[in-house]
Structure formats: structure tokens, C-alpha cells
PDB file of C-alpha atoms in Angstrom:
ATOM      1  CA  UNK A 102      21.592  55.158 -64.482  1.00  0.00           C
ATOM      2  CA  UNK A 103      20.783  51.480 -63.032  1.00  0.00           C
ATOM      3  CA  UNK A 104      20.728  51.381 -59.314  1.00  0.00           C
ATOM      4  CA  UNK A 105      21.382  47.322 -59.583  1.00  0.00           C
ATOM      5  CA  UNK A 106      24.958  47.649 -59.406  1.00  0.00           C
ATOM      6  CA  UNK A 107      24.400  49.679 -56.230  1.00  0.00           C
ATOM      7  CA  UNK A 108      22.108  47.169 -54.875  1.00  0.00           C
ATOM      8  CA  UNK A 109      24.528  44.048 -56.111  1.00  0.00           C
ATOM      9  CA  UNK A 110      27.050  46.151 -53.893  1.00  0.00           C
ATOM     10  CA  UNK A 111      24.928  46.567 -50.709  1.00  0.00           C
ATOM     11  CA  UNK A 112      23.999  42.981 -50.871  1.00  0.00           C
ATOM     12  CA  UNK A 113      27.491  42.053 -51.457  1.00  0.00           C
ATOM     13  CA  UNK A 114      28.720  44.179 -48.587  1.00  0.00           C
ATOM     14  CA  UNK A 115      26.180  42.714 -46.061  1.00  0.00           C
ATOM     15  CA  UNK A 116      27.075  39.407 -46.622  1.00  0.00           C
ATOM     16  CA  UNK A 117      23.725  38.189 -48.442  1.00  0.00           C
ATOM     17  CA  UNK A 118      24.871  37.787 -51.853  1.00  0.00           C
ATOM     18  CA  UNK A 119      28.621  36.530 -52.746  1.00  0.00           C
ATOM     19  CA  UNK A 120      30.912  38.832 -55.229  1.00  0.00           C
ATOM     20  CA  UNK A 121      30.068  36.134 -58.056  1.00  0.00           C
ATOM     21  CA  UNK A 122      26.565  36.222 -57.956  1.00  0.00           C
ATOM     22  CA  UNK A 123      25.858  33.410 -55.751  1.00  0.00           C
ATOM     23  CA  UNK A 124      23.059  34.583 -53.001  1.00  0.00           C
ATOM     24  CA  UNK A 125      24.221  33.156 -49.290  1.00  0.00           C
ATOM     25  CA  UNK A 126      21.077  31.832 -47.262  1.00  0.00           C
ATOM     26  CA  UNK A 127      19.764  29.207 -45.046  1.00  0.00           C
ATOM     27  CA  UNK A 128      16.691  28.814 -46.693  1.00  0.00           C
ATOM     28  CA  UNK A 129      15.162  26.186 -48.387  1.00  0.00           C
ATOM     29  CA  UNK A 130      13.863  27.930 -51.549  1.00  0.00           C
ATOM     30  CA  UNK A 131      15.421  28.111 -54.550  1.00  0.00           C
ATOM     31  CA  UNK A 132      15.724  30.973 -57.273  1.00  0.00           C
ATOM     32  CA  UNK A 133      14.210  29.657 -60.379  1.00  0.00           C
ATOM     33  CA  UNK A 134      14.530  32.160 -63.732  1.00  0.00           C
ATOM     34  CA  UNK A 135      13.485  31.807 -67.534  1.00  0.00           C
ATOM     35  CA  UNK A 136      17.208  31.491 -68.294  1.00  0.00           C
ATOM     36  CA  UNK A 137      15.920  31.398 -71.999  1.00  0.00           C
ATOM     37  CA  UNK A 138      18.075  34.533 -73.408  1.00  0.00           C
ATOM     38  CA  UNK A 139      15.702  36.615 -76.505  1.00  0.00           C
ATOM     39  CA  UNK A 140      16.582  36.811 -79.735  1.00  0.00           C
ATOM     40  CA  UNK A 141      15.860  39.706 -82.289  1.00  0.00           C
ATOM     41  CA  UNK A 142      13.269  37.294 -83.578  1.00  0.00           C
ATOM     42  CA  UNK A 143      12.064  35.714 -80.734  1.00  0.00           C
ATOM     43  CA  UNK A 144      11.465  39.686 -79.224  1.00  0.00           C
ATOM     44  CA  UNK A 145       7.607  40.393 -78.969  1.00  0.00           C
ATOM     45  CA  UNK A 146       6.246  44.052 -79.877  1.00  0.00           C
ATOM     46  CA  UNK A 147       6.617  45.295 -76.153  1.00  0.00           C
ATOM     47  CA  UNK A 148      10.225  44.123 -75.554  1.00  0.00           C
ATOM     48  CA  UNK A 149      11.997  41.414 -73.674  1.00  0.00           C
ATOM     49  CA  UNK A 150      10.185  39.391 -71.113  1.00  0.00           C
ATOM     50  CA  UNK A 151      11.287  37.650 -67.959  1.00  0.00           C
ATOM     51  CA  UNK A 152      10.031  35.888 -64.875  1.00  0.00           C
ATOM     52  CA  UNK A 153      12.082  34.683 -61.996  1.00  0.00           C
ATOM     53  CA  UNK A 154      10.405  32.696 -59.091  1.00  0.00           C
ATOM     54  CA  UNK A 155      11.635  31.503 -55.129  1.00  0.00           C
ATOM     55  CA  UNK A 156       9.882  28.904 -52.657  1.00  0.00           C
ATOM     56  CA  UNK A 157       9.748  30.868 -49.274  1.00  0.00           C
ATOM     57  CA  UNK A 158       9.515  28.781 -46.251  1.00  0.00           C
ATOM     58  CA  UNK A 159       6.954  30.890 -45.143  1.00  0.00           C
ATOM     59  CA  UNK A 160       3.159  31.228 -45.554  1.00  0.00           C
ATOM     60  CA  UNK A 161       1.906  33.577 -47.861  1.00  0.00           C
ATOM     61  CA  UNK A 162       0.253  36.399 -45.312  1.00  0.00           C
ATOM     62  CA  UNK A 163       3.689  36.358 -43.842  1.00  0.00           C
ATOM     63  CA  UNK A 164       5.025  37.362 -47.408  1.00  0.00           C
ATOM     64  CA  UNK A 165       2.796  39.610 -48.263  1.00  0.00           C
ATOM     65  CA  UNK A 166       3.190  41.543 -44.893  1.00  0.00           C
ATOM     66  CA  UNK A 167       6.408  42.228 -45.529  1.00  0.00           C
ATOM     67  CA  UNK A 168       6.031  43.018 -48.822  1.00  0.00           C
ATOM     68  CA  UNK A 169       3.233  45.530 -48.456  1.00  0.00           C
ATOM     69  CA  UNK A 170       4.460  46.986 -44.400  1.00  0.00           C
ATOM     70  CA  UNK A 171       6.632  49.951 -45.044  1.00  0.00           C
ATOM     71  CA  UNK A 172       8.510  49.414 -41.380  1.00  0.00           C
ATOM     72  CA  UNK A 173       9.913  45.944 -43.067  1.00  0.00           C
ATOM     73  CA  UNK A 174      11.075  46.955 -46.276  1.00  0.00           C
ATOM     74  CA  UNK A 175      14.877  48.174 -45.222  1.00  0.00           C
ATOM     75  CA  UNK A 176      15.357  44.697 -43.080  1.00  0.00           C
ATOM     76  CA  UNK A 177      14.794  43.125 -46.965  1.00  0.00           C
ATOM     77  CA  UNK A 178      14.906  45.850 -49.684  1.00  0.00           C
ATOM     78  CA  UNK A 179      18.032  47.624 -48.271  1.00  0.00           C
ATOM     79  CA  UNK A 180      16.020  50.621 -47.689  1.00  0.00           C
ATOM     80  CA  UNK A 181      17.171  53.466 -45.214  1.00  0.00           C
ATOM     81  CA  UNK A 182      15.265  53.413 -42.029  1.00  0.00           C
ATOM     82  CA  UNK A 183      12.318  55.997 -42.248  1.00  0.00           C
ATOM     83  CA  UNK A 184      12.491  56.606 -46.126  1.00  0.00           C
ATOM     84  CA  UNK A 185       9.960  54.203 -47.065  1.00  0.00           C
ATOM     85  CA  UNK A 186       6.318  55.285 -47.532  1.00  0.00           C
ATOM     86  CA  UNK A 187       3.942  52.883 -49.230  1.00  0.00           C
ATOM     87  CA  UNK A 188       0.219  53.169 -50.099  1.00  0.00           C
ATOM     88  CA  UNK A 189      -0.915  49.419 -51.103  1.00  0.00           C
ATOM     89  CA  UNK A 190      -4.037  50.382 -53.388  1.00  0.00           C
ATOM     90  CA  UNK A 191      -4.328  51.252 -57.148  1.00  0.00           C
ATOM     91  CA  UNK A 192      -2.986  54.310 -57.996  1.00  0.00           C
ATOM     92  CA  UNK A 193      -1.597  54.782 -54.594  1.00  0.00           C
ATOM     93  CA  UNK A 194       2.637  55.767 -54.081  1.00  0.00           C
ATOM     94  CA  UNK A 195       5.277  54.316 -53.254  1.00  0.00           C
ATOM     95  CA  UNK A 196       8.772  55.878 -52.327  1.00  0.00           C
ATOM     96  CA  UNK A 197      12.116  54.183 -50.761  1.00  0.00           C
ATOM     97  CA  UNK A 198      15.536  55.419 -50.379  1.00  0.00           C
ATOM     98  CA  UNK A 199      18.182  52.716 -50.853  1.00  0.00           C
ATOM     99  CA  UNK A 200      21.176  52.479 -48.441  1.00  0.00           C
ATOM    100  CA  UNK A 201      24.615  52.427 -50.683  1.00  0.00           C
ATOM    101  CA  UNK A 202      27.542  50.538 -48.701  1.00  0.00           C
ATOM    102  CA  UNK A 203      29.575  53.784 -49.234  1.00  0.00           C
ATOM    103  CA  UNK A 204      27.152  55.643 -47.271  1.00  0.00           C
ATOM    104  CA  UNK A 205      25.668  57.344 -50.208  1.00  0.00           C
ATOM    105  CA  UNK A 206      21.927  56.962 -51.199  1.00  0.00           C
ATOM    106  CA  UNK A 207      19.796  55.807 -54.162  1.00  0.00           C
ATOM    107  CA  UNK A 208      15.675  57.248 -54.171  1.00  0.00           C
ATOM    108  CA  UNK A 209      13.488  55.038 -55.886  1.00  0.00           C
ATOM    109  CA  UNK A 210       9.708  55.428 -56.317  1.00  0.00           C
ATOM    110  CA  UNK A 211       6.610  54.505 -58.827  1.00  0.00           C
ATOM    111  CA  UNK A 212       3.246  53.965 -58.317  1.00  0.00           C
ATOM    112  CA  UNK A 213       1.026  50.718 -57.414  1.00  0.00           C
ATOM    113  CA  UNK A 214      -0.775  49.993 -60.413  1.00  0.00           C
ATOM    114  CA  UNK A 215      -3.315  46.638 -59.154  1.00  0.00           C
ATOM    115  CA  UNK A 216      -3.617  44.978 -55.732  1.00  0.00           C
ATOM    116  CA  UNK A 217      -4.913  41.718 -55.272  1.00  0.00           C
ATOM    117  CA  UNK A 218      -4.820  41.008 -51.901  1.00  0.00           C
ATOM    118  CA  UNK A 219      -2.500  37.710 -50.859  1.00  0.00           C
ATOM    119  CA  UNK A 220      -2.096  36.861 -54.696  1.00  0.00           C
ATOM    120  CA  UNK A 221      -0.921  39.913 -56.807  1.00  0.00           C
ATOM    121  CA  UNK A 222       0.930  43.472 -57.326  1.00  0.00           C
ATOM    122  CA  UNK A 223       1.407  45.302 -60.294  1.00  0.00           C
ATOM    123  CA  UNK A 224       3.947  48.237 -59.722  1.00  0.00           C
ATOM    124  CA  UNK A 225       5.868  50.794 -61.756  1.00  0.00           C
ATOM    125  CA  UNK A 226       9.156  52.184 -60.427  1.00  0.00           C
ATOM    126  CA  UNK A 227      10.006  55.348 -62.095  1.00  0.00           C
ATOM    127  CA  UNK A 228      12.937  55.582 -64.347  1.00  0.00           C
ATOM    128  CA  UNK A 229      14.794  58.996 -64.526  1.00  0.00           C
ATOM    129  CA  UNK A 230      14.992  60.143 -68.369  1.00  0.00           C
ATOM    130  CA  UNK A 231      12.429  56.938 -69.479  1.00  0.00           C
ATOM    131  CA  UNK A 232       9.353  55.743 -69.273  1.00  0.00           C
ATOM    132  CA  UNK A 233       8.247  54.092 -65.894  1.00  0.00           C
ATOM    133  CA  UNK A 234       8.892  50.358 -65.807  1.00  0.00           C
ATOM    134  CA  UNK A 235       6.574  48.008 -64.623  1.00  0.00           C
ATOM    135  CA  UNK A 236       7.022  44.801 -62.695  1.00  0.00           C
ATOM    136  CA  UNK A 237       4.292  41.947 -61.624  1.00  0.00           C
ATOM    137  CA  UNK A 238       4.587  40.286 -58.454  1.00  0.00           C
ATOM    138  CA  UNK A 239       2.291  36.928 -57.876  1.00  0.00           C
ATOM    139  CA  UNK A 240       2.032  35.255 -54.439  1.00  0.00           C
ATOM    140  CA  UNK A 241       1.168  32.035 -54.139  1.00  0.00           C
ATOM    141  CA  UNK A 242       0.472  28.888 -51.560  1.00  0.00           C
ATOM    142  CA  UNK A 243       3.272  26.248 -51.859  1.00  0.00           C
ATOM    143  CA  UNK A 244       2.430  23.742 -49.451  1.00  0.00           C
ATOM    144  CA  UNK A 245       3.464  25.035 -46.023  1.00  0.00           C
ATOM    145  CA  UNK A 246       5.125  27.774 -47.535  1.00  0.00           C
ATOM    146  CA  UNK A 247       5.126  30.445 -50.647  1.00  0.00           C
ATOM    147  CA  UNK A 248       6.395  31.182 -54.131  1.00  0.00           C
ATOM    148  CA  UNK A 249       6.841  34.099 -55.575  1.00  0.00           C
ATOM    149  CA  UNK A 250       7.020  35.461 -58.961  1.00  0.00           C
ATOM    150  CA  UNK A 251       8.503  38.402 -60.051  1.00  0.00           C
ATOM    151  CA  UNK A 252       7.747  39.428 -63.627  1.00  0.00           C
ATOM    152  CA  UNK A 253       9.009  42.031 -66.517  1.00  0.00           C
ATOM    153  CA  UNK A 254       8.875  43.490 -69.845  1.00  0.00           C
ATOM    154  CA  UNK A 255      11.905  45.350 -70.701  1.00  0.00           C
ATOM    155  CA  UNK A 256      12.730  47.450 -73.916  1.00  0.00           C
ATOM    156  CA  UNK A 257      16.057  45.926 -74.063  1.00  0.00           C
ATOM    157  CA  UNK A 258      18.287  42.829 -73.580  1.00  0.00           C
ATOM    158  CA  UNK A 259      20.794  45.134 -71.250  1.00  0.00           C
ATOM    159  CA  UNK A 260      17.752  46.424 -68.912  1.00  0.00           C
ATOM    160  CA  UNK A 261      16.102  42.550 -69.297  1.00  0.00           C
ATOM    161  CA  UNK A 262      19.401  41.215 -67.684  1.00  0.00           C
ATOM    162  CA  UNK A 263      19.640  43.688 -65.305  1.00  0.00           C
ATOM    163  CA  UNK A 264      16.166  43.967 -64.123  1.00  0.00           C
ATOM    164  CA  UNK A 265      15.821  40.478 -63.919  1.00  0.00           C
ATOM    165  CA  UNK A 266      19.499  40.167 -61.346  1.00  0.00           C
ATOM    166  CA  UNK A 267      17.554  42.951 -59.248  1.00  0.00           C
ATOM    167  CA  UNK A 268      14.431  40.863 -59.108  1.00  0.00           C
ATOM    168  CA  UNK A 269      16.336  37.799 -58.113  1.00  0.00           C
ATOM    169  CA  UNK A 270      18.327  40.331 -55.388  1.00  0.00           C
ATOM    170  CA  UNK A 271      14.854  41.265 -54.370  1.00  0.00           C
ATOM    171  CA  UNK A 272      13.260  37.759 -53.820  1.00  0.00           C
ATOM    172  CA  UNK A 273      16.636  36.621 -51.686  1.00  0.00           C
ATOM    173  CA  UNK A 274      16.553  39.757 -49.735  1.00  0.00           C
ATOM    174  CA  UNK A 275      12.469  38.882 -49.067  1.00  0.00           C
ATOM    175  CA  UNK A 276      13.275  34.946 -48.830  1.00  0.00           C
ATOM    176  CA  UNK A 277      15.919  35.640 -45.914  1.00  0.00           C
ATOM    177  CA  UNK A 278      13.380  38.407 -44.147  1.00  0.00           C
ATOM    178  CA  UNK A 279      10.227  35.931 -44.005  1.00  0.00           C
ATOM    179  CA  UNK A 280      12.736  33.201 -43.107  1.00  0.00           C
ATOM    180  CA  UNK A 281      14.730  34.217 -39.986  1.00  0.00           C
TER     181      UNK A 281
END
């Protein structure tokens, strides 16, 4: 089960992201992607790739904080209040229970996998009945503000497309946090 309809949902519902697709800010930064859509041929042996990137208006300790402080993650994740527990090393845990507009609940968790401090985070988030998938996240200096890069390998074209709307859901939710 994907939670990224549940997310598209609780982003819908608070008024961040429009019913179309469109994601409602104030911000500066845009959401860039690798619309480029994989082909049978074009697939490489570990499955189908994607990167999406955003321009924060905000520097990149600011960005990282949030990313990496466990009290900020439901203002931009849409994590319940007191469910998240992060430790920011390799090999250390990380756990968050996402808020559902229908008052239900989602858990997620997975495991840091490389920290680079200010630049880079390699995570898995654990996939009931698969094998854990793993995301790349690189920060970076963009004149007086940020980019960030969320990246993917997915065994699929349905999980590429999906994983790669919740990473652009992710990097609006953090662009509007770091923003305000």
C-alpha cells in the first residue's frame, strides 16, 4: 500500500497543494523534475531513476535543521505531533507517524544510511511486504538561499511516478516550513 495518496490528501486538505496537483506557496523556488518518462530500454539494471529539485529561499543550515530536528518535521512532513523520533547518523532510526485528514494515521520508518553534514542524506523508508527503498537527499548553497535534491531508484514505472509526486510533496511541504 502507497501512503502518497494519503499524503496528496493531507496536503490537499490543508490547503498546500491544489486537487490537480498544483502546490500553493509564496515562495520563490520552483519544483524542477527529470520529467524524462523510462522506457523498457532506456531502464538500467536497478530500476527506474528520478531526481526532482526546489530553490528554498532559505540558507542551507536553516534547511537542514528542519530536515534533521524531529520537533519540525509535522509543521512540514505532516507528521503527528510527538511521533517523530530521528537519529541523524549512519545506521541510526528514524520513525514518523503521518496525520491522515480523516483522522486516521499512516507509520512510516527506515533507517539513515550516510550523513554528510549540510550537503547529504541517504535514507531508506521501509516498505511493508518489499524491500526497503532508498532515497538521496543533497543540500546545496544557491546564492542567498538553497536547493535541494531529492533522488530515487525505483523497481517500477508505477512506484517511480509515485515516489517521485511524494518527493515533490516533500520538498513543498519543506520549501513553505524554511520559508514562513
Amino acid at each position: 500500500m502507497s501512503f502518497l495518496p494519503l499524503v496528496r490528501q493531507h496536503l490537499v486538505t490543508s490547503g498546500q497543494m491544489g486537487r490537480t496537483g498544483e502546490v500553493h506557496s509564496d515562495r520563490t523556488g520552483d519544483v524542477t523534475t527529470d520529467e524524462r518518462h523510462t522506457t523498457m530500454s532506456e531502464q538500467n539494471t536497478t530500476g527506474f531513476s528520478y531526481s526532482v529539485s526546489r530553490e528554498i529561499a532559505a540558507p542551507v543550515a536553516r534547511v537542514w535543521q528542519a530536515y534533521t530536528n524531529a520537533a519540525e518535521w509535522p509543521a512540514w512532513f505532516g507528521a503527528v505531533e510527538g511521533t517523530v523520533e530521528i537519529d541523524v547518523r549512519a545506521g541510526g532510526p528514524w520513525k514518523a507517524t503521518l496525520g491522515l485528514p480523516d483522522g486516521g494515521q499512516f507509520p512510516l520508518s527506515g533507517e539513515f544510511r550516510e550523513v554528510v553534514e549540510g550537503e547529504r542524506i541517504v535514507l531508506t523508508m521501509d516498505v511493508p511486504g518489499a524491500e526497503a527503498e532508498v532515497m538521496a537527499v543533497h543540500f546545496a548553497a544557491n546564492g542567498a538561499g538553497s536547493k535541494v535534491t531529492l533522488s530515487q531508484t525505483c523497481a517500477t514505472q508505477e512506484a517511480h511516478d509515485q515516489a517521485r509526486e511524494g518527493s515533490e510533496m516533500i520538498l513543498a511541504g519543506l520549501a513553505a516550513h524554511c520559508e514562513a
